[in-house]
Every structure is written in structure tokens, then in C-alpha cells.
């Protein structure tokens, strides 16, 4: 499709953070760019930022000096909207205010009636913005990520009236900029901002319920999940007030859908002025040097032998890992019906809660007095697992998802009636141990399952294809895998198990499994979009 966009001259409307970045990207890619701002004093600052940023890129060897010089020569600025009349494409990056954008689009359509008009809005509706133009078929979204010169992803947003030709041309144009486009439907948050909501909101729930503190959630997200940053580090970076405003707008746009409910903690932080890095304090205190993260315990492992109970691929992986560690392992694909002589059993039924219960009941009956029962607490709390046994004191929980090779720590949990110290047994898996409060899914499995669930809802609603959702989440927010790739890697039934555990534990609508994910579990394949 490269080269069929027919765009020669680009206008950028609004010369702030995003507008300047977008103008830079277009000019460096060889397009003459007219950068417009309603406030003329902004323009020299924007040009200076572009000069500095491109200079840095030259110094780092990412841009040749001639390319920089050519790019800067392609860039002109104006505070006269009429100067945009010769543009084939105008990208609007003015403040996130519907009335302002609607007014601007009316004027842009009159100034450049043949141009494609694209908005960089993050949260407003393209259709609503287009409503003040006589030709809404020429209006679309072109959602760049911050910083625009660095981030590869661009969401090309198709409004309900946007013509397919305009979408194709914007896709080709984005490719000509050296970016990776995905096509998203005009719905709140498009792909990335929507599918990533649970990353923050489940983190907030965990802290709000006292299950973990911010540093613990962030650490689990990074070291168990492989996310580059944890939710609280990211909220502090973006601005807690910005995040709160986004949460509220999602909740409103989805008419109060429980998955998007903002958290009271966000409000409290905003009211107390703890807005993140920009105010020196947010979830963390930036006025102090950051504390050293505490060393995680890695106790000397108990010599075993160990049982591994469950008929899941996860159970097979656990058994193999324990054997590799030099431990003797007894594998139980069915609940035992006779005495079992092991030091501890890893119960690994992460898919089916009924089978889990059957295993735990039988194990409890046949284990020796001192043996410890380690329940997989992805799909049930340790307390619930303990309640299925006659000796709840010996039950503790570990919370992880396969493959274990992806994890740099093991989350574990316990409950009020526990008596045994499970850590020497958990240590047999060879991972540092991070204790968290007792609820199904711990930190990482809970966040991942909620992200996959949101992705499944979004695809079912036609927001984007599964392939584009995966690409968008990798490139837009640096997740190590897209949600669908990740679900395959972990096992869709294990992912759905986490949601079932949460739904059962909290009784909340918020954790209902997306029908698309249910079908993938039942039939072993995802439905066609
Ligand atoms: P910003 O405040 O940095 O810049 C907005 C610019 O628009 C300012 O230079 C302002 O002078 C100018 N402006 C104000 N009124 C105008 C008008 N009537 N006509 C033309 N220009 C006008 O904002 P930003 O962060 O660059 O955001 C711009 C848009 O991009 C918003 O819609 C925002 O939601 C979206 N966005 C922002 C980010 C981000 O991380 N900042 C990321 C993606 C998308």
C-alpha cells in the first residue's frame, strides 16, 4: 500500500507536546509541514524543541545530519489558519476539549475542503469531532503516542462515516512515516488506552484492599510479569490527575460499566495534590532518594520429595522444573486414593475449580501429618482452598502462571488459619519469594487475566483485529507480548481460571469472563473476528 496515500503537504494544528512531535516526524520523513498554533508565541518554542530533539538524534546516530537539515527545511510555522489551505492532510493536536476541536474542525473543513482531517485525540469520539464538518467521510483519527518521534505505533481510527479510502490512505501515509499503523474503530480509548485500563485498575484494587503495597505490586508486575514498569510507577509518570480523568471518562463513556469504575484512591491522591513526579510526590515520594528494594527471601529448599497434582500442562512443567532442581517428584494426574508419602504437594489445577477442589480434598485425606499443601491460588484464594480440607493449618498458596521460565519471582500467599511455614517448600521452584495478600490471582496473574479479558471484549465489539490488538499493546505500551499471544503462551484456560476465581471471590460483574474468551476455552480456538 506504500506510496498510494497521495499526500504531499501536511498541516499540523496545535504546536504543543504532540503537535511538535508529529510535525517533526512528518518533516524528517520528507513531507513539507506547516505547523499552526492559535498562540503565535508557542511556535518558536516548538521549533526549538524540534531542533534540539533532532540534534540529539544525530548525536546518537539515529538520524543523519543531512536528513535533519532537510527535515528542518521542510518545516514552516504559522498562526494563520488560512495557511493550511494547501495541505492534503491536516493532523489536529489541539487541547483535549470537544467544543474546541469541533469549532476547529468546522474552520479547517472550510479552509481546506479537499484535505483529510485527522484528530490526535486520545479519548474523544471521532464522530463527534467530525459532526461540525460537511464531509465527515474525510475525517478520521490519527493517534500518535508520546513521544511521537520515538513511539512506533499509530492508531488509525475509523469513524462511523470515515470512508475506506481515507483509512487506506492514512495507513499508507503512516507507513511512509516509518511508523506501524493499526486500524481501530471509533470507540472510547481505541485499542491501547482501553485494553491497558486493567493494568492500572487492578493494581489500584490490590492496594486499595490492602493485599499489597504499591512497591510490591510494581515489583510483581515487573519481575513476575515482565512489564517494563509497574502500574504505580507509570501512574506517577503520566500524572495521577491525568489517569484519574481518563478513568472517569471511560466509566462515563461505557455508561458505568463495572470494569471501568475509577478507584477512590485516585480521587484521594488528586485531592491531596499527590499527582506524581511532577509534584514531587505521588504513590512514591520523589523528594527522597528511592529506597533500596528489599532483598527477597530465597530460603534453603526442603529436600522433598514433592508431589505435583493436576492434569494441566502447568503441572507437567512444575514437575519437570522440580526434577531439574534435583528433587524427587511424584506426579498425580488424578486425585490420590491411597496414602501419599511426600513432604509437600504443589496442587496445580489452575484451569478447573471443581477438579481443584477434588484434588485438595483427596490430598488432605491421604497426606501424612507433617506434609504441606501448596495450592495454586490463581483461581481460588488460599483461605478457600484451606476451607476444603480438614487441616486448613497446613495449606498455603503460590500464585503464578506458566511458563515459569518467564518469571523472576514467585508470588505466594497464606491465610488466617495457617500454621506451617511454606517458604522452604516453595523455594524448591528456585525463584525468590514475594508474599502478597490472599485473593485469587495474586498480582501478575490478576493483571494479565483482566487485560486479556478486556482485549477479548474489545475484539468482539469490532474495535480491532486480534493481530492489531497484539501489535498495538507491544508497540504502544511495551507489553512483552500482545494479550492474545500472551494468553496462548500461558494457556487460555489458565487465564480464564483467574477470572473465574475473582468472579467467585468478589461476586462482581467486573470479573465476568468475556464470551470470546469462554469460547476459546471451550473449543480450543479463538472465534473468527
Ligand atoms: P498541549 O497542551 O501540549 O498542546 C496543545 C497545543 O494546542 C498548545 O500549543 C496550544 O497553544 C494549542 N492550541 C490551543 N487552542 C488551539 C486552537 N484553538 N487551535 C490550534 N491550537 C490550539 O497538548 P498535547 O499533550 O500535545 O495534546 C494534544 C492532543 O493530543 C490532545 O487531544 C491529547 O489528548 C492528544 N494526545 C496527547 C498525548 C500526550 O501524551 N500528551 C498522547 C496522545 C494524544
XYZ file of C-alpha atoms and ligand atoms in Angstrom:
573
model
C 0.000 0.000 0.000
C 3.090 2.196 0.334
C 3.032 5.282 -1.855
C -0.717 5.334 -2.538
C -1.573 7.932 0.065
C -1.373 10.881 -2.351
C -0.358 13.188 0.482
C 2.215 15.815 -0.429
C 1.820 18.619 2.093
C 0.881 18.161 5.744
C -0.627 20.645 8.177
C -0.338 20.159 11.927
C -2.739 22.093 14.073
C -1.573 22.745 17.647
C 2.168 23.044 18.387
C 2.285 21.558 21.909
C 3.835 18.275 23.035
C 2.138 16.106 20.422
C 1.818 18.615 17.567
C 5.524 19.474 17.606
C 6.427 15.770 17.714
C 4.090 14.901 14.841
C 5.378 17.817 12.743
C 8.917 16.591 13.382
C 8.100 13.042 12.306
C 6.438 14.227 9.071
C 9.191 16.726 8.159
C 12.006 14.236 8.813
C 10.165 11.682 6.658
C 10.324 14.176 3.782
C 6.912 15.881 3.847
C 6.613 19.688 3.722
C 4.864 20.573 7.004
C 3.010 23.700 8.071
C 2.790 23.837 11.856
C -0.060 26.021 13.082
C -0.897 27.207 16.583
C -3.549 29.665 17.708
C -0.954 31.208 20.036
C 1.970 32.564 17.967
C 4.349 32.668 20.943
C 4.201 28.866 21.128
C 5.687 28.402 17.650
C 9.362 29.361 18.223
C 9.375 27.109 21.297
C 8.039 24.214 19.248
C 10.671 24.766 16.550
C 13.410 24.967 19.188
C 12.234 21.650 20.662
C 12.267 20.040 17.234
C 15.771 21.406 16.565
C 17.046 20.081 19.871
C 15.413 16.700 19.567
C 16.669 16.104 16.026
C 20.150 17.285 17.082
C 20.123 14.672 19.854
C 19.081 12.038 17.336
C 22.004 12.994 15.091
C 24.387 12.738 18.052
C 23.020 9.299 18.885
C 23.452 8.169 15.301
C 19.706 7.701 14.728
C 19.469 10.436 12.098
C 21.944 11.689 9.519
C 22.871 15.392 9.634
C 21.603 15.843 6.031
C 18.255 14.272 6.937
C 17.961 16.645 9.865
C 18.791 19.680 7.718
C 16.308 18.591 5.065
C 13.630 17.979 7.709
C 14.104 21.401 9.276
C 13.957 22.997 5.817
C 10.591 21.285 5.217
C 9.141 22.799 8.382
C 7.342 26.138 8.405
C 5.128 27.690 11.087
C 2.076 29.925 11.062
C -0.553 31.394 13.329
C -2.852 31.990 10.364
C -5.252 29.097 9.889
C -5.655 30.070 6.197
C -2.042 28.980 5.583
C -3.216 25.366 5.924
C -5.346 25.649 2.768
C -2.830 23.903 0.514
C -2.463 20.833 2.731
C -3.620 17.348 1.690
C -3.733 16.177 5.302
C -4.216 18.207 8.478
C -3.423 16.498 11.789
C -5.067 18.238 14.707
C -3.261 18.120 18.085
C -5.044 20.919 19.963
C -6.166 20.525 23.618
C -8.446 17.613 24.525
C -11.660 19.667 24.547
C -14.612 18.590 22.418
C -16.095 22.062 21.821
C -12.666 23.440 20.891
C -11.974 20.599 18.463
C -15.444 20.811 16.918
C -15.004 24.532 16.314
C -11.551 23.936 14.846
C -12.747 21.155 12.518
C -15.524 23.383 11.181
C -12.927 26.007 10.326
C -10.403 23.517 8.921
C -13.052 21.996 6.642
C -13.840 25.457 5.276
C -10.127 26.295 4.822
C -9.090 23.023 3.176
C -12.243 21.369 1.784
C -10.332 18.630 -0.050
C -7.947 17.740 2.781
C -8.170 14.691 5.008
C -8.743 15.952 8.549
C -7.289 13.756 11.290
C -7.511 14.220 15.034
C -4.888 13.046 17.500
C -7.489 12.823 20.277
C -6.873 10.133 22.905
C -10.348 9.893 24.318
C -12.925 11.898 22.370
C -15.166 10.464 19.681
C -14.020 10.993 16.098
C -17.673 11.034 15.001
C -18.498 13.843 17.417
C -15.492 15.876 16.289
C -16.441 15.289 12.628
C -20.029 16.385 13.191
C -19.228 20.052 12.522
C -17.731 19.308 9.094
C -19.743 18.977 5.884
C -17.787 15.867 4.824
C -17.354 13.553 7.816
C -16.174 10.825 5.422
C -12.898 12.749 5.180
C -12.387 12.858 8.956
C -10.516 10.165 10.910
C -8.350 9.701 13.965
C -4.568 9.505 13.740
C -3.484 8.675 17.260
C 0.258 9.056 17.818
C 1.861 8.084 21.117
C 4.103 10.263 23.242
C 6.897 10.947 22.353
C 5.768 10.842 18.722
C 9.286 10.722 17.215
C 10.121 7.621 19.299
C 6.934 5.573 19.501
C 6.414 3.296 16.506
C 2.654 2.803 16.854
C -0.078 4.936 15.288
C -3.755 4.052 15.709
C -5.663 4.969 12.551
C -9.199 5.487 13.826
C -12.155 4.827 11.571
C -15.170 6.935 12.467
C -18.602 5.552 11.572
C -18.653 7.759 8.490
C -14.952 7.731 7.565
C -14.536 6.447 4.000
C -12.481 3.266 3.496
C -10.320 5.186 1.031
C -9.364 7.719 3.714
C -8.467 4.898 6.116
C -6.302 3.211 3.433
C -4.555 6.460 2.620
C -3.817 7.178 6.269
C -2.453 3.658 6.737
C -0.141 4.140 3.735
C 0.862 7.606 4.916
C 1.707 6.321 8.411
C 3.858 3.619 6.862
C 5.627 6.280 4.790
C 6.476 7.983 8.097
C 8.242 4.771 9.144
C 5.557 4.045 11.751
C 3.452 0.934 12.319
C -0.277 1.624 11.859
C -3.143 -0.410 13.224
C -6.761 0.283 12.327
C -9.143 0.851 15.230
C -12.818 1.594 15.383
C -14.033 4.863 16.859
C -14.815 3.718 20.405
C -13.599 5.016 23.773
C -9.831 4.788 24.141
C -9.475 2.940 20.805
C -7.189 -0.076 21.442
C -4.202 0.722 23.620
C -5.734 3.025 26.192
C -8.738 0.776 26.584
C -7.037 -2.623 26.758
C -4.489 -1.262 29.224
C -7.093 0.065 31.687
C -6.970 -3.073 33.895
C -3.195 -2.737 34.251
C -3.875 0.317 36.406
C -7.279 -0.515 37.816
C -6.347 -3.983 39.149
C -3.184 -2.502 40.664
C -5.358 0.071 42.429
C -7.751 -2.601 43.644
C -4.907 -4.676 45.099
C -3.534 -1.710 47.034
C -6.980 -0.390 47.953
C -7.872 -3.751 49.510
C -4.624 -3.960 51.436
C -3.471 -7.041 49.509
C -0.138 -5.442 48.629
C 1.547 -2.043 48.734
C 2.456 -0.070 45.609
C 6.075 -1.216 45.564
C 5.010 -4.865 45.867
C 2.504 -4.559 43.011
C 5.075 -2.811 40.818
C 7.708 -5.387 41.618
C 5.411 -8.299 40.846
C 4.349 -6.641 37.575
C 7.979 -6.220 36.532
C 9.605 -9.355 37.877
C 6.768 -11.867 37.663
C 5.044 -10.367 34.619
C 7.877 -8.864 32.606
C 6.185 -5.458 32.261
C 8.749 -2.707 31.864
C 7.231 -0.619 34.670
C 4.630 -1.276 37.330
C 1.222 0.433 37.358
C 2.083 2.855 40.178
C 5.403 3.889 38.664
C 3.542 4.561 35.425
C 0.661 6.450 37.044
C 3.233 8.693 38.766
C 4.988 9.280 35.459
C 1.845 10.099 33.474
C 0.284 12.130 36.309
C -2.236 10.714 38.784
C -4.667 13.522 37.849
C -4.397 12.648 34.144
C -5.022 8.966 34.933
C -7.993 9.817 37.129
C -9.533 11.998 34.401
C -9.074 9.168 31.881
C -10.652 6.654 34.292
C -13.654 8.893 34.792
C -14.107 9.492 31.089
C -14.019 5.723 30.366
C -16.523 4.999 33.088
C -18.848 7.645 31.687
C -18.349 6.612 28.050
C -19.276 2.993 28.922
C -22.340 4.099 30.910
C -20.999 2.953 34.256
C -19.574 -0.424 33.160
C -18.071 -2.015 36.307
C -14.744 -2.825 34.620
C -14.054 0.872 34.189
C -15.038 2.134 37.610
C -12.406 4.627 38.872
C -10.873 3.868 42.266
C -11.376 6.104 45.336
C -7.605 6.018 45.846
C -7.143 8.023 42.642
C -9.529 10.685 43.860
C -7.878 10.847 47.254
C -4.439 11.252 45.662
C -5.666 14.051 43.408
C -7.475 15.867 46.233
C -4.326 15.767 48.332
C -2.162 17.090 45.484
C -0.066 13.938 45.154
C -0.051 13.966 41.373
C 3.132 12.008 40.706
C 6.617 13.012 39.580
C 5.529 16.490 38.521
C 4.570 17.443 42.112
C 7.448 15.538 43.733
C 5.005 13.100 45.312
C 2.540 10.597 44.058
C 2.299 6.961 45.008
C 6.052 7.347 45.659
C 7.977 10.203 47.230
C 10.413 11.744 44.726
C 11.879 14.228 47.194
C 13.776 11.410 48.873
C 16.312 9.130 47.193
C 14.435 5.966 46.186
C 14.725 3.268 48.873
C 16.608 0.093 48.015
C 14.059 -2.615 47.201
C 14.161 -5.194 49.985
C 16.008 -8.407 49.126
C 13.504 -11.188 48.590
C 13.858 -14.351 50.646
C 15.285 -17.405 48.921
C 15.250 -19.956 51.756
C 17.169 -23.180 51.578
C 14.727 -25.601 49.933
C 13.347 -28.567 51.830
C 14.820 -31.757 50.281
C 11.381 -33.188 49.460
C 10.126 -35.443 47.979
C 7.417 -33.373 46.315
C 4.067 -34.225 44.842
C 2.655 -32.363 41.834
C -1.101 -32.715 41.494
C -3.118 -31.810 38.425
C -3.673 -32.770 34.819
C -2.698 -29.385 33.366
C 0.305 -28.512 31.179
C 1.315 -26.328 34.123
C 1.549 -29.387 36.388
C 3.849 -31.094 33.868
C 6.049 -28.014 33.768
C 6.237 -27.832 37.570
C 7.209 -31.478 37.827
C 9.940 -31.052 35.206
C 11.298 -27.986 36.969
C 11.428 -29.720 40.354
C 13.227 -32.710 38.812
C 15.707 -30.368 37.155
C 16.355 -28.941 40.625
C 17.318 -32.445 41.763
C 14.137 -33.203 43.722
C 12.233 -36.462 43.707
C 8.738 -35.912 42.294
C 5.502 -37.911 42.457
C 3.088 -36.828 39.692
C -0.636 -37.186 40.294
C -2.834 -36.745 37.246
C -5.866 -37.823 39.309
C -6.784 -37.205 42.959
C -4.975 -39.839 45.086
C -6.941 -42.735 46.594
C -4.273 -44.018 48.944
C -1.540 -42.755 51.281
C 0.994 -40.375 49.800
C 4.432 -40.073 51.294
C 5.815 -36.671 50.288
C 6.993 -33.575 52.173
C 4.756 -31.190 50.263
C 2.419 -31.190 47.272
C 2.100 -28.482 44.653
C -1.547 -28.555 43.595
C -1.601 -27.247 40.012
C -5.227 -27.316 38.823
C -5.168 -23.757 37.505
C -7.960 -24.375 34.989
C -10.887 -26.082 36.650
C -12.059 -25.113 40.125
C -14.123 -28.286 40.599
C -11.149 -30.507 39.877
C -9.047 -28.319 42.115
C -11.421 -28.920 44.956
C -11.490 -32.675 44.323
C -7.685 -32.768 44.371
C -7.398 -30.755 47.570
C -9.997 -32.873 49.380
C -8.260 -36.127 48.374
C -4.763 -34.834 49.057
C -5.777 -33.662 52.516
C -7.142 -37.122 53.250
C -4.078 -39.046 52.068
C -1.144 -36.833 53.003
C 0.991 -37.534 56.068
C 0.630 -35.445 59.236
C 3.502 -33.049 58.541
C 3.086 -32.658 54.806
C 2.324 -29.197 53.458
C -0.301 -28.494 50.824
C 0.638 -25.739 48.371
C -2.464 -24.699 46.461
C -2.259 -22.854 43.147
C -4.012 -19.635 44.100
C -4.534 -18.322 40.597
C -8.160 -19.444 40.619
C -9.002 -19.563 44.333
C -7.823 -17.853 47.497
C -5.655 -19.763 49.961
C -8.450 -19.384 52.510
C -10.968 -21.072 50.229
C -8.519 -23.871 49.375
C -7.884 -24.358 53.093
C -11.623 -24.494 53.765
C -11.901 -27.570 51.524
C -9.568 -29.513 53.805
C -9.883 -30.891 57.333
C -6.494 -29.436 58.272
C -6.509 -25.872 56.981
C -3.405 -25.033 59.037
C -1.150 -26.854 56.585
C -2.467 -25.139 53.443
C -0.685 -22.186 51.821
C -0.820 -20.787 48.302
C 1.503 -19.935 45.444
C 0.363 -17.705 42.607
C 1.900 -17.895 39.193
C 1.201 -18.776 35.587
C 3.204 -20.866 33.168
C 5.777 -20.799 31.717
C 7.849 -20.485 34.882
C 10.892 -19.681 32.747
C 9.299 -16.239 32.186
C 9.145 -15.447 35.927
C 11.841 -13.814 38.009
C 9.963 -14.218 41.287
C 7.234 -16.385 42.792
C 4.229 -14.742 44.431
C 2.884 -16.641 47.408
C 0.110 -16.175 49.919
C -1.341 -17.567 53.118
C -4.387 -17.128 55.354
C -5.519 -16.520 58.922
C -5.613 -20.181 59.976
C -2.198 -21.161 58.532
C 0.302 -22.878 60.805
C 3.039 -24.273 58.557
C 5.770 -22.060 57.031
C 5.533 -22.931 53.337
C 8.615 -20.984 52.207
C 11.212 -23.825 52.346
C 8.920 -25.876 50.096
C 8.105 -23.025 47.720
C 11.850 -22.390 47.453
C 12.183 -25.716 45.621
C 10.994 -23.911 42.481
C 14.190 -21.854 42.548
C 12.622 -18.390 42.492
C 12.822 -15.528 45.026
C 9.604 -15.354 47.043
C 7.280 -12.339 47.224
C 4.466 -12.515 49.747
C 1.146 -10.927 48.848
C -2.280 -10.819 50.491
C -4.783 -13.590 49.932
C -7.132 -13.244 46.956
C -7.334 -15.278 43.740
C -4.789 -14.339 41.093
C -2.205 -12.527 43.207
C -0.751 -9.583 41.308
C 0.585 -10.637 37.936
C -1.997 -13.317 37.009
C -4.797 -10.951 38.021
C -3.493 -8.064 35.914
C -2.775 -10.274 32.925
C -6.179 -12.002 33.029
C -8.000 -8.666 33.223
C -6.000 -7.279 30.272
C -6.709 -10.384 28.164
C -10.384 -10.182 29.109
C -10.594 -6.535 28.058
C -8.865 -7.370 24.773
C -11.424 -10.144 24.169
C -14.331 -7.754 24.825
C -12.783 -5.137 22.525
C -12.275 -7.574 19.638
C -15.828 -8.890 20.000
C -17.082 -5.307 19.737
C -15.128 -4.876 16.492
C -12.654 -2.361 17.903
C -9.725 -4.009 16.096
C -8.475 -7.387 14.913
C -6.704 -9.644 17.448
C -3.463 -9.262 15.465
C -3.706 -5.475 15.617
C -4.523 -5.570 19.335
C -1.389 -7.665 19.974
C 0.766 -5.353 17.871
C -0.717 -2.262 19.499
C -0.061 -3.449 23.057
C 3.529 -4.404 22.291
C 4.349 -1.172 20.491
C 2.043 1.271 22.303
C 2.725 0.307 25.928
C 5.702 -2.072 25.596
C 3.996 -5.173 26.937
C 6.304 -8.155 26.392
C 3.533 -9.924 24.435
C 0.207 -8.881 22.998
C -2.752 -10.104 25.101
C -3.754 -12.883 22.700
C -0.173 -14.074 22.197
C 0.243 -13.946 25.957
C -2.937 -15.928 26.592
C -1.681 -18.621 24.195
C 1.683 -18.681 25.931
C 0.096 -19.071 29.368
C -2.878 -21.175 28.275
C -6.303 -19.635 27.734
C -7.898 -21.910 30.337
C -5.443 -20.804 32.991
C -6.187 -17.160 32.122
C -9.941 -17.753 32.289
C -9.396 -19.636 35.583
C -8.083 -16.443 37.182
C -11.218 -14.555 36.147
C -13.486 -17.320 37.416
C -11.655 -17.286 40.736
C -12.023 -13.499 41.003
C -15.670 -13.555 39.946
C -16.456 -16.187 42.535
C -14.473 -14.472 45.299
C -15.798 -10.956 44.812
C -19.156 -11.743 43.218
C -18.600 -8.752 40.985
C -19.772 -8.192 37.439
C -16.364 -6.609 36.792
C -14.720 -10.041 36.599
C -17.168 -11.735 34.243
C -15.333 -13.639 31.537
C -15.664 -12.230 28.017
C -17.764 -14.640 25.910
C -14.966 -14.702 23.345
C -12.526 -15.968 25.946
C -15.044 -18.567 27.151
C -15.425 -19.873 23.596
C -11.656 -20.077 23.207
C -11.568 -22.234 26.364
C -14.430 -24.495 25.297
C -13.295 -25.093 21.735
C -9.535 -24.628 21.971
C -9.537 -21.906 19.349
C -10.465 -18.260 19.220
C -13.599 -17.318 17.264
C -13.074 -15.548 13.947
C -13.427 -11.790 14.467
P -0.581 20.518 24.629
O -1.327 21.288 25.622
O 0.870 20.243 24.857
O -0.685 21.280 23.224
C -1.869 21.840 22.714
C -1.490 22.992 21.789
O -2.662 23.451 21.149
C -0.876 24.175 22.528
O 0.313 24.552 21.887
C -1.955 25.261 22.391
O -1.381 26.561 22.270
C -2.630 24.856 21.100
N -3.987 25.345 20.959
C -4.874 25.741 21.901
N -6.031 26.109 21.328
C -5.868 25.957 19.990
C -6.696 26.182 18.867
N -7.939 26.597 19.017
N -6.195 25.931 17.649
C -4.933 25.495 17.500
N -4.088 25.257 18.528
C -4.570 25.492 19.744
O -1.384 19.183 24.388
P -0.835 17.765 23.867
O -0.366 16.974 25.037
O 0.083 17.991 22.738
O -2.183 17.092 23.369
C -2.771 17.417 22.139
C -3.746 16.339 21.739
O -3.075 15.098 21.627
C -4.886 16.116 22.712
O -6.038 15.810 22.011
C -4.398 14.928 23.513
O -5.457 14.183 24.067
C -3.689 14.130 22.452
N -2.638 13.212 22.933
C -1.798 13.577 23.931
C -0.804 12.693 24.320
C 0.170 13.062 25.405
O 0.791 12.168 25.981
N 0.371 14.342 25.696
C -0.680 11.439 23.702
C -1.546 11.113 22.660
C -2.532 12.008 22.287
